[in-house]
Amino acid sequence: MTATPDTPAKGPRGWITGRGAWITFLLVPPLVVMTLFVIYPIVSALAYAFYDWNGLRREGFVGFENFRIILFEEPFASTTWQAFKHNIIVFASLMIVQNGVGFILAYCLWRDLWGARFHRVAVFLPVVLSTVIIGYLWKLFFHPIFGVVNQSLKAVGLDSLVQPWLGQSETALAALIFVNAWAWVGFPTLVFLAGLQRIPSELIDAARMETDSEWHLIRKIVWPLIAPSTTVVFILLFIGSFNWFELPYIMAGLDGSPFGSTDVLGLFFYRTAFGNQSAGVQDFGLGSALAVIMFLFIAIVATFWTLHLRKKELDL
Amino acid sequence: MSEAPDTQRGLLATFGRDGLMQIILIANSVLMLFPIVIMVFSGFKSNIEIFQSPFSIPDFTDLSNFTAMATQSNFLRYLFNSFFVTGVSIILILILGLMASYALGRYAFRGSAFVLLFFMAGLMLPLKLAIIPLFVLFRDLGFLNSHLSLVAVYVAMGLPSTIFIMTGFIRTLPRELEDAARMDGASEARIMWSIMLPLCRPAMVIAAIYNLVPIWNDFFFPLVFIQDDNLKTLPQGMTTFIGEFVTNWGVMFAGLTLAAAPITIVYIILSKQFINGMTSGAVK
């Protein structure tokens, strides 16, 4: 009765070959797709970075020259480092705003108050919308004269706050961060909520007997128990922040206007690789070097941070 | 007994806390929905109405902005392209994903752990950063400026998560049914098609939704691969029609509303499946 297909020793020889052929038939097409369109391009990206490129044509091997130029030679270096700084600001702000508000909302939804289902659907709605729609919508809303943001401020008497949000260096990046948080807050909210809902209610009831302080309850009981959810949410936000491209592209343009105040690595990478209207040059070598640097940075930090957070999960 | 006042204080605290939570939730939902409502309202207004009374309720029978969008731009073409590319990609992802997951989840064979790891590596690799080699590869294959490039990238991007979701699910399915069928002399292909496939449906729904939203909304890959206006998908085409109507806010809002409508409607009908599907990668 134990004639499971796991035991190739059983059955006639023809059946084994048939089984082998069947498994091969199942595996080969997906493996070919993955190799051709994921593994091969990623490995090539690494190789491209070590070559000199003339437009779309590959020339000689130049070692680490492209990396040196992108990191240490002007005018590239200052753009790279400034963009990197903006990525860090974006990540840190979103950690606080997007994940912080997400946790508060999840905690409120967890009580399953009247209307919780509605609030759940509402908070997740922007998550399913295209970044292009969200970017254009808020670009219109932030219009200095006719935009809803300034109109609303005037309507409630906060005329002093009326300003060209996307048009000045001081507020442009903050406005983009706000839009990103608005669009994505539903994601951490519902992942945290799923984590909260897995906590056994007896545990919470018991803890409530011990303490009256909600804060104490959150810090000592709730937070440690949803640690696996927080790890995933933090890492995904990290990867997303350093790949940030669509929203600044739509709302601030390829140059990160005004005056590069919203320039991030994703935009700089695209400009370097594919050129833009103002500077028609495209350089696949420098672009690849930048891609490799971004990839290594994201991969290394994400790996170590995941290991660190997982270890803390166990400690808690 | 000091229990009574304690309970009372507890009850009061509970009411206070719940009230505060309810206020936070309502305020947030207003903040989430208000911009969407303004977008839809503005789609029914003229420029003057939008500028003078941005918050007023419009005349919903005036569809002139929507007809302008549908007739004077390539909007319907973009919409069709998005349906086509997304549909073909999802079907291929499910077929290829099911094949790999079935082999990995149902049979033990030498190297299966390595094959699974190979697929899972795709979960970590941001394909966006490999855009230059992809561009060169597609140029050599003649895929540039064709929907083939998009389908190829989307299928490759979708396979790892699909295999992750479905292999886990297929492993949990009971063995009795297929063993019985095997005793009756059914072929492996027949067992997979008629017995196992129907059981896999829930996992296929999750995998389909998980991939549907990012593919439908993708902007980056068409931006690089597609130049021909007749081949553009909706998110990319939006940059074109927004440029065409840049001085006509009513038409722009109507266009954004139309572009948001398909996925919003599906989301509202299937909100539970959407939320489960899209967070399934993070909730485990």
JSON list of C-alpha atoms in Angstrom, two decimals, chain A residues 45-141:
[
{"chain": "A", "resi": 45, "resn": "ALA", "atom": "CA", "xyz": [24.12, 43.36, -15.26]},
{"chain": "A", "resi": 46, "resn": "LEU", "atom": "CA", "xyz": [27.10, 42.48, -13.10]},
{"chain": "A", "resi": 47, "resn": "ALA", "atom": "CA", "xyz": [29.31, 41.86, -16.16]},
{"chain": "A", "resi": 48, "resn": "TYR", "atom": "CA", "xyz": [28.16, 44.99, -18.04]},
{"chain": "A", "resi": 49, "resn": "ALA", "atom": "CA", "xyz": [29.41, 47.20, -15.22]},
{"chain": "A", "resi": 50, "resn": "PHE", "atom": "CA", "xyz": [33.01, 46.24, -15.96]},
{"chain": "A", "resi": 51, "resn": "TYR", "atom": "CA", "xyz": [32.91, 47.32, -19.61]},
{"chain": "A", "resi": 52, "resn": "ASP", "atom": "CA", "xyz": [33.15, 50.57, -21.47]},
{"chain": "A", "resi": 53, "resn": "TRP", "atom": "CA", "xyz": [30.02, 51.26, -23.52]},
{"chain": "A", "resi": 54, "resn": "ASN", "atom": "CA", "xyz": [29.62, 53.37, -26.60]},
{"chain": "A", "resi": 55, "resn": "GLY", "atom": "CA", "xyz": [25.87, 53.89, -26.78]},
{"chain": "A", "resi": 56, "resn": "LEU", "atom": "CA", "xyz": [24.44, 50.40, -27.16]},
{"chain": "A", "resi": 57, "resn": "ARG", "atom": "CA", "xyz": [27.76, 48.89, -28.23]},
{"chain": "A", "resi": 58, "resn": "ARG", "atom": "CA", "xyz": [30.07, 47.15, -25.78]},
{"chain": "A", "resi": 59, "resn": "GLU", "atom": "CA", "xyz": [33.75, 48.10, -26.04]},
{"chain": "A", "resi": 60, "resn": "GLY", "atom": "CA", "xyz": [36.73, 47.20, -23.86]},
{"chain": "A", "resi": 61, "resn": "PHE", "atom": "CA", "xyz": [37.00, 45.78, -20.36]},
{"chain": "A", "resi": 62, "resn": "VAL", "atom": "CA", "xyz": [37.71, 48.60, -17.88]},
{"chain": "A", "resi": 63, "resn": "GLY", "atom": "CA", "xyz": [37.74, 46.89, -14.50]},
{"chain": "A", "resi": 64, "resn": "PHE", "atom": "CA", "xyz": [36.32, 49.01, -11.69]},
{"chain": "A", "resi": 65, "resn": "GLU", "atom": "CA", "xyz": [36.55, 52.26, -13.66]},
{"chain": "A", "resi": 66, "resn": "ASN", "atom": "CA", "xyz": [32.74, 52.70, -13.95]},
{"chain": "A", "resi": 67, "resn": "PHE", "atom": "CA", "xyz": [32.34, 52.21, -10.22]},
{"chain": "A", "resi": 68, "resn": "ARG", "atom": "CA", "xyz": [35.08, 54.74, -9.51]},
{"chain": "A", "resi": 69, "resn": "ILE", "atom": "CA", "xyz": [33.47, 57.33, -11.79]},
{"chain": "A", "resi": 70, "resn": "ILE", "atom": "CA", "xyz": [29.97, 56.91, -10.39]},
{"chain": "A", "resi": 71, "resn": "LEU", "atom": "CA", "xyz": [31.13, 57.08, -6.76]},
{"chain": "A", "resi": 72, "resn": "PHE", "atom": "CA", "xyz": [34.09, 59.46, -6.78]},
{"chain": "A", "resi": 73, "resn": "GLU", "atom": "CA", "xyz": [34.25, 61.53, -9.97]},
{"chain": "A", "resi": 74, "resn": "GLU", "atom": "CA", "xyz": [32.31, 64.74, -10.55]},
{"chain": "A", "resi": 75, "resn": "PRO", "atom": "CA", "xyz": [29.71, 65.50, -11.72]},
{"chain": "A", "resi": 76, "resn": "PHE", "atom": "CA", "xyz": [28.46, 61.96, -11.04]},
{"chain": "A", "resi": 77, "resn": "ALA", "atom": "CA", "xyz": [29.66, 61.53, -7.48]},
{"chain": "A", "resi": 78, "resn": "SER", "atom": "CA", "xyz": [27.80, 64.45, -5.93]},
{"chain": "A", "resi": 79, "resn": "THR", "atom": "CA", "xyz": [24.57, 63.40, -7.69]},
{"chain": "A", "resi": 80, "resn": "THR", "atom": "CA", "xyz": [24.99, 59.82, -6.50]},
{"chain": "A", "resi": 81, "resn": "TRP", "atom": "CA", "xyz": [25.57, 60.80, -2.89]},
{"chain": "A", "resi": 82, "resn": "GLN", "atom": "CA", "xyz": [22.83, 63.41, -2.85]},
{"chain": "A", "resi": 83, "resn": "ALA", "atom": "CA", "xyz": [20.36, 60.91, -4.33]},
{"chain": "A", "resi": 84, "resn": "PHE", "atom": "CA", "xyz": [21.45, 58.32, -1.78]},
{"chain": "A", "resi": 85, "resn": "LYS", "atom": "CA", "xyz": [20.88, 60.84, 1.02]},
{"chain": "A", "resi": 86, "resn": "HIS", "atom": "CA", "xyz": [17.35, 61.43, -0.28]},
{"chain": "A", "resi": 87, "resn": "ASN", "atom": "CA", "xyz": [16.68, 57.69, -0.36]},
{"chain": "A", "resi": 88, "resn": "ILE", "atom": "CA", "xyz": [17.72, 57.50, 3.29]},
{"chain": "A", "resi": 89, "resn": "ILE", "atom": "CA", "xyz": [15.40, 60.40, 4.18]},
{"chain": "A", "resi": 90, "resn": "VAL", "atom": "CA", "xyz": [12.55, 58.70, 2.32]},
{"chain": "A", "resi": 91, "resn": "PHE", "atom": "CA", "xyz": [13.15, 55.40, 4.08]},
{"chain": "A", "resi": 92, "resn": "ALA", "atom": "CA", "xyz": [13.48, 56.90, 7.56]},
{"chain": "A", "resi": 93, "resn": "SER", "atom": "CA", "xyz": [10.37, 59.09, 7.13]},
{"chain": "A", "resi": 94, "resn": "LEU", "atom": "CA", "xyz": [8.28, 56.26, 5.78]},
{"chain": "A", "resi": 95, "resn": "MET", "atom": "CA", "xyz": [9.41, 53.99, 8.62]},
{"chain": "A", "resi": 96, "resn": "ILE", "atom": "CA", "xyz": [7.94, 56.52, 11.03]},
{"chain": "A", "resi": 97, "resn": "VAL", "atom": "CA", "xyz": [4.92, 57.80, 9.13]},
{"chain": "A", "resi": 98, "resn": "GLN", "atom": "CA", "xyz": [3.79, 54.85, 7.01]},
{"chain": "A", "resi": 99, "resn": "ASN", "atom": "CA", "xyz": [4.62, 52.02, 9.41]},
{"chain": "A", "resi": 100, "resn": "GLY", "atom": "CA", "xyz": [3.81, 54.04, 12.53]},
{"chain": "A", "resi": 101, "resn": "VAL", "atom": "CA", "xyz": [0.38, 55.08, 11.34]},
{"chain": "A", "resi": 102, "resn": "GLY", "atom": "CA", "xyz": [-0.05, 51.56, 9.95]},
{"chain": "A", "resi": 103, "resn": "PHE", "atom": "CA", "xyz": [0.49, 50.09, 13.40]},
{"chain": "A", "resi": 104, "resn": "ILE", "atom": "CA", "xyz": [-1.90, 52.54, 15.07]},
{"chain": "A", "resi": 105, "resn": "LEU", "atom": "CA", "xyz": [-4.58, 51.78, 12.49]},
{"chain": "A", "resi": 106, "resn": "ALA", "atom": "CA", "xyz": [-4.03, 48.04, 12.80]},
{"chain": "A", "resi": 107, "resn": "TYR", "atom": "CA", "xyz": [-4.36, 48.33, 16.58]},
{"chain": "A", "resi": 108, "resn": "CYS", "atom": "CA", "xyz": [-7.65, 50.22, 16.21]},
{"chain": "A", "resi": 109, "resn": "LEU", "atom": "CA", "xyz": [-8.99, 47.76, 13.63]},
{"chain": "A", "resi": 110, "resn": "TRP", "atom": "CA", "xyz": [-8.06, 44.85, 15.86]},
{"chain": "A", "resi": 111, "resn": "ARG", "atom": "CA", "xyz": [-10.80, 45.81, 18.35]},
{"chain": "A", "resi": 112, "resn": "ASP", "atom": "CA", "xyz": [-13.30, 44.99, 15.59]},
{"chain": "A", "resi": 113, "resn": "LEU", "atom": "CA", "xyz": [-15.42, 48.03, 16.39]},
{"chain": "A", "resi": 114, "resn": "TRP", "atom": "CA", "xyz": [-18.52, 48.91, 14.42]},
{"chain": "A", "resi": 115, "resn": "GLY", "atom": "CA", "xyz": [-17.57, 49.61, 10.80]},
{"chain": "A", "resi": 116, "resn": "ALA", "atom": "CA", "xyz": [-14.16, 47.91, 11.00]},
{"chain": "A", "resi": 117, "resn": "ARG", "atom": "CA", "xyz": [-14.77, 46.06, 7.75]},
{"chain": "A", "resi": 118, "resn": "PHE", "atom": "CA", "xyz": [-15.47, 49.31, 5.94]},
{"chain": "A", "resi": 119, "resn": "HIS", "atom": "CA", "xyz": [-12.35, 50.98, 7.35]},
{"chain": "A", "resi": 120, "resn": "ARG", "atom": "CA", "xyz": [-10.28, 47.97, 6.32]},
{"chain": "A", "resi": 121, "resn": "VAL", "atom": "CA", "xyz": [-11.46, 48.19, 2.71]},
{"chain": "A", "resi": 122, "resn": "ALA", "atom": "CA", "xyz": [-10.99, 52.00, 2.66]},
{"chain": "A", "resi": 123, "resn": "VAL", "atom": "CA", "xyz": [-7.41, 52.00, 3.95]},
{"chain": "A", "resi": 124, "resn": "PHE", "atom": "CA", "xyz": [-6.33, 49.40, 1.40]},
{"chain": "A", "resi": 125, "resn": "LEU", "atom": "CA", "xyz": [-7.99, 51.02, -1.63]},
{"chain": "A", "resi": 126, "resn": "PRO", "atom": "CA", "xyz": [-5.04, 53.23, -2.71]},
{"chain": "A", "resi": 127, "resn": "VAL", "atom": "CA", "xyz": [-2.74, 50.19, -2.48]},
{"chain": "A", "resi": 128, "resn": "VAL", "atom": "CA", "xyz": [-4.43, 48.60, -5.51]},
{"chain": "A", "resi": 129, "resn": "LEU", "atom": "CA", "xyz": [-4.30, 51.80, -7.59]},
{"chain": "A", "resi": 130, "resn": "SER", "atom": "CA", "xyz": [-1.49, 52.47, -10.03]},
{"chain": "A", "resi": 131, "resn": "THR", "atom": "CA", "xyz": [1.28, 54.78, -8.80]},
{"chain": "A", "resi": 132, "resn": "VAL", "atom": "CA", "xyz": [0.77, 56.71, -12.04]},
{"chain": "A", "resi": 133, "resn": "ILE", "atom": "CA", "xyz": [-2.84, 57.52, -11.12]},
{"chain": "A", "resi": 134, "resn": "ILE", "atom": "CA", "xyz": [-1.84, 58.44, -7.57]},
{"chain": "A", "resi": 135, "resn": "GLY", "atom": "CA", "xyz": [1.07, 60.57, -8.76]},
{"chain": "A", "resi": 136, "resn": "TYR", "atom": "CA", "xyz": [-0.96, 62.59, -11.25]},
{"chain": "A", "resi": 137, "resn": "LEU", "atom": "CA", "xyz": [-3.90, 62.93, -8.88]},
{"chain": "A", "resi": 138, "resn": "TRP", "atom": "CA", "xyz": [-1.75, 64.44, -6.14]},
{"chain": "A", "resi": 139, "resn": "LYS", "atom": "CA", "xyz": [0.20, 66.53, -8.60]},
{"chain": "A", "resi": 140, "resn": "LEU", "atom": "CA", "xyz": [-3.08, 68.21, -9.51]},
{"chain": "A", "resi": 141, "resn": "PHE", "atom": "CA", "xyz": [-4.04, 68.45, -5.83]}
]
